[in-house]
């Protein structure tokens, strides 16, 4: 039993050391989480698509980003507004639809810096918006998706 306790203590210490957030950032994380839960529900379900989006933007993974979007998707790019009808169109036109600046900004997004409103969750000062999209008329089930891109 003492070996198990020591192993758990060591694992806990390693986890805390690996966590990059200070107390203030953790408090801000809690505020963002609570605001998402209050306005949209399923704040816990937001984490995975957010992380997928941030990583995909860092690497320019058009397929993953396309899979996270709700269609038709409104995209503002090159002074125009486009209604992208499906994931295939998004992937084919990715370089025209998502600027390198947007990719970098979203790729650096920190959870505590998210802005949450009744419209959704804003990333990178409005470059990307994510929202909880209802899966049925009663909205008993929903999923998080990219709902707008504004380059």
XYZ file of C-alpha atoms in Angstrom:
151
model
C 0.000 0.000 0.000
C 2.784 2.532 0.727
C 4.173 1.996 -2.792
C 0.760 2.699 -4.308
C 0.346 5.866 -2.228
C 3.800 7.075 -3.230
C 3.038 6.345 -6.879
C -0.248 8.262 -6.696
C 1.462 11.172 -4.959
C 4.177 11.232 -7.621
C 1.588 11.070 -10.425
C -0.363 13.934 -8.853
C 2.768 16.045 -8.495
C 3.694 15.388 -12.128
C 0.200 16.369 -13.259
C 0.319 19.622 -11.323
C 3.775 20.424 -12.666
C 2.583 19.831 -16.221
C -0.419 22.134 -15.834
C 0.528 25.492 -17.407
C -2.172 27.562 -15.708
C -1.649 29.774 -12.711
C -4.355 30.278 -10.114
C -5.639 33.296 -12.002
C -5.847 31.400 -15.295
C -7.635 28.531 -13.559
C -10.155 31.006 -12.155
C -10.617 32.512 -15.617
C -11.074 28.999 -17.021
C -13.797 28.431 -14.446
C -15.495 31.704 -15.379
C -15.442 30.800 -19.097
C -16.692 27.278 -18.366
C -19.507 28.594 -16.161
C -20.545 31.158 -18.782
C -20.642 28.494 -21.520
C -22.715 26.238 -19.266
C -25.078 29.086 -18.354
C -25.712 30.280 -21.907
C -25.343 27.117 -23.991
C -25.127 24.070 -21.745
C -22.721 21.178 -22.304
C -19.609 23.151 -21.403
C -17.819 19.845 -20.812
C -18.665 18.778 -24.371
C -17.069 21.945 -25.748
C -13.549 20.958 -24.704
C -12.877 18.252 -27.287
C -14.017 20.153 -30.420
C -12.184 23.257 -29.206
C -8.933 21.327 -28.776
C -9.423 19.614 -32.144
C -9.959 22.982 -33.827
C -6.933 24.627 -32.218
C -4.648 21.734 -33.172
C -6.081 21.526 -36.695
C -5.580 25.254 -37.243
C -1.971 24.958 -36.071
C -1.282 22.242 -38.624
C -3.568 23.507 -41.407
C -5.626 20.298 -41.277
C -8.500 21.320 -43.564
C -10.309 17.969 -43.264
C -10.522 18.116 -39.471
C -11.645 21.739 -39.523
C -14.252 20.925 -42.179
C -15.523 18.085 -40.013
C -16.026 20.469 -37.099
C -18.211 22.886 -39.081
C -21.973 23.136 -39.387
C -23.193 23.624 -42.950
C -24.044 25.793 -44.673
C -21.170 27.702 -43.077
C -20.881 31.459 -43.391
C -17.303 32.508 -44.167
C -16.099 36.072 -44.609
C -12.875 36.160 -46.620
C -11.294 38.418 -49.210
C -13.933 41.089 -48.643
C -16.713 38.646 -49.588
C -19.165 36.480 -47.685
C -19.475 32.860 -48.769
C -22.026 30.234 -47.799
C -19.994 27.044 -47.898
C -22.445 24.225 -48.526
C -20.486 21.174 -47.386
C -17.199 19.825 -46.062
C -15.937 18.943 -49.534
C -16.343 22.557 -50.716
C -14.621 23.770 -47.551
C -11.604 21.498 -48.050
C -11.311 22.343 -51.769
C -11.280 26.080 -51.017
C -9.558 25.997 -47.631
C -6.667 28.320 -48.493
C -9.086 30.954 -49.792
C -11.514 30.558 -46.877
C -9.131 30.502 -43.908
C -6.224 32.929 -43.968
C -2.840 32.110 -42.451
C -3.465 34.887 -39.905
C -6.704 33.231 -38.782
C -4.955 29.859 -38.553
C -2.195 31.323 -36.390
C -4.600 33.248 -34.159
C -6.904 30.280 -33.552
C -3.886 27.995 -33.162
C -2.739 30.159 -30.236
C -6.172 30.364 -28.597
C -6.178 29.971 -24.811
C -9.299 28.775 -23.040
C -9.302 31.633 -20.533
C -9.300 34.149 -23.410
C -12.497 32.848 -25.031
C -15.406 35.261 -25.253
C -18.827 33.760 -24.592
C -22.110 35.384 -25.617
C -25.606 34.210 -26.408
C -24.450 33.868 -30.032
C -21.763 31.303 -29.208
C -18.108 31.140 -28.244
C -15.732 33.518 -29.991
C -12.149 32.509 -30.745
C -9.276 34.746 -31.829
C -11.140 38.047 -31.512
C -13.995 36.888 -33.720
C -12.052 35.017 -36.378
C -14.035 31.866 -35.581
C -17.318 31.322 -33.748
C -18.421 28.000 -32.328
C -21.912 27.210 -31.124
C -23.996 24.428 -29.664
C -26.062 23.189 -32.619
C -29.312 21.378 -31.868
C -29.612 17.841 -33.178
C -33.416 17.732 -32.908
C -36.352 20.140 -32.796
C -36.612 20.014 -29.011
C -32.848 20.587 -28.724
C -32.594 17.728 -26.248
C -29.290 16.823 -27.897
C -26.717 19.153 -29.393
C -23.145 19.190 -30.658
C -20.483 21.888 -30.773
C -19.548 23.136 -34.235
C -17.920 26.012 -36.074
C -20.799 28.306 -37.013
C -18.907 31.188 -38.651
C -15.446 32.177 -39.854
C -14.522 35.852 -40.204
C -11.107 36.484 -41.702
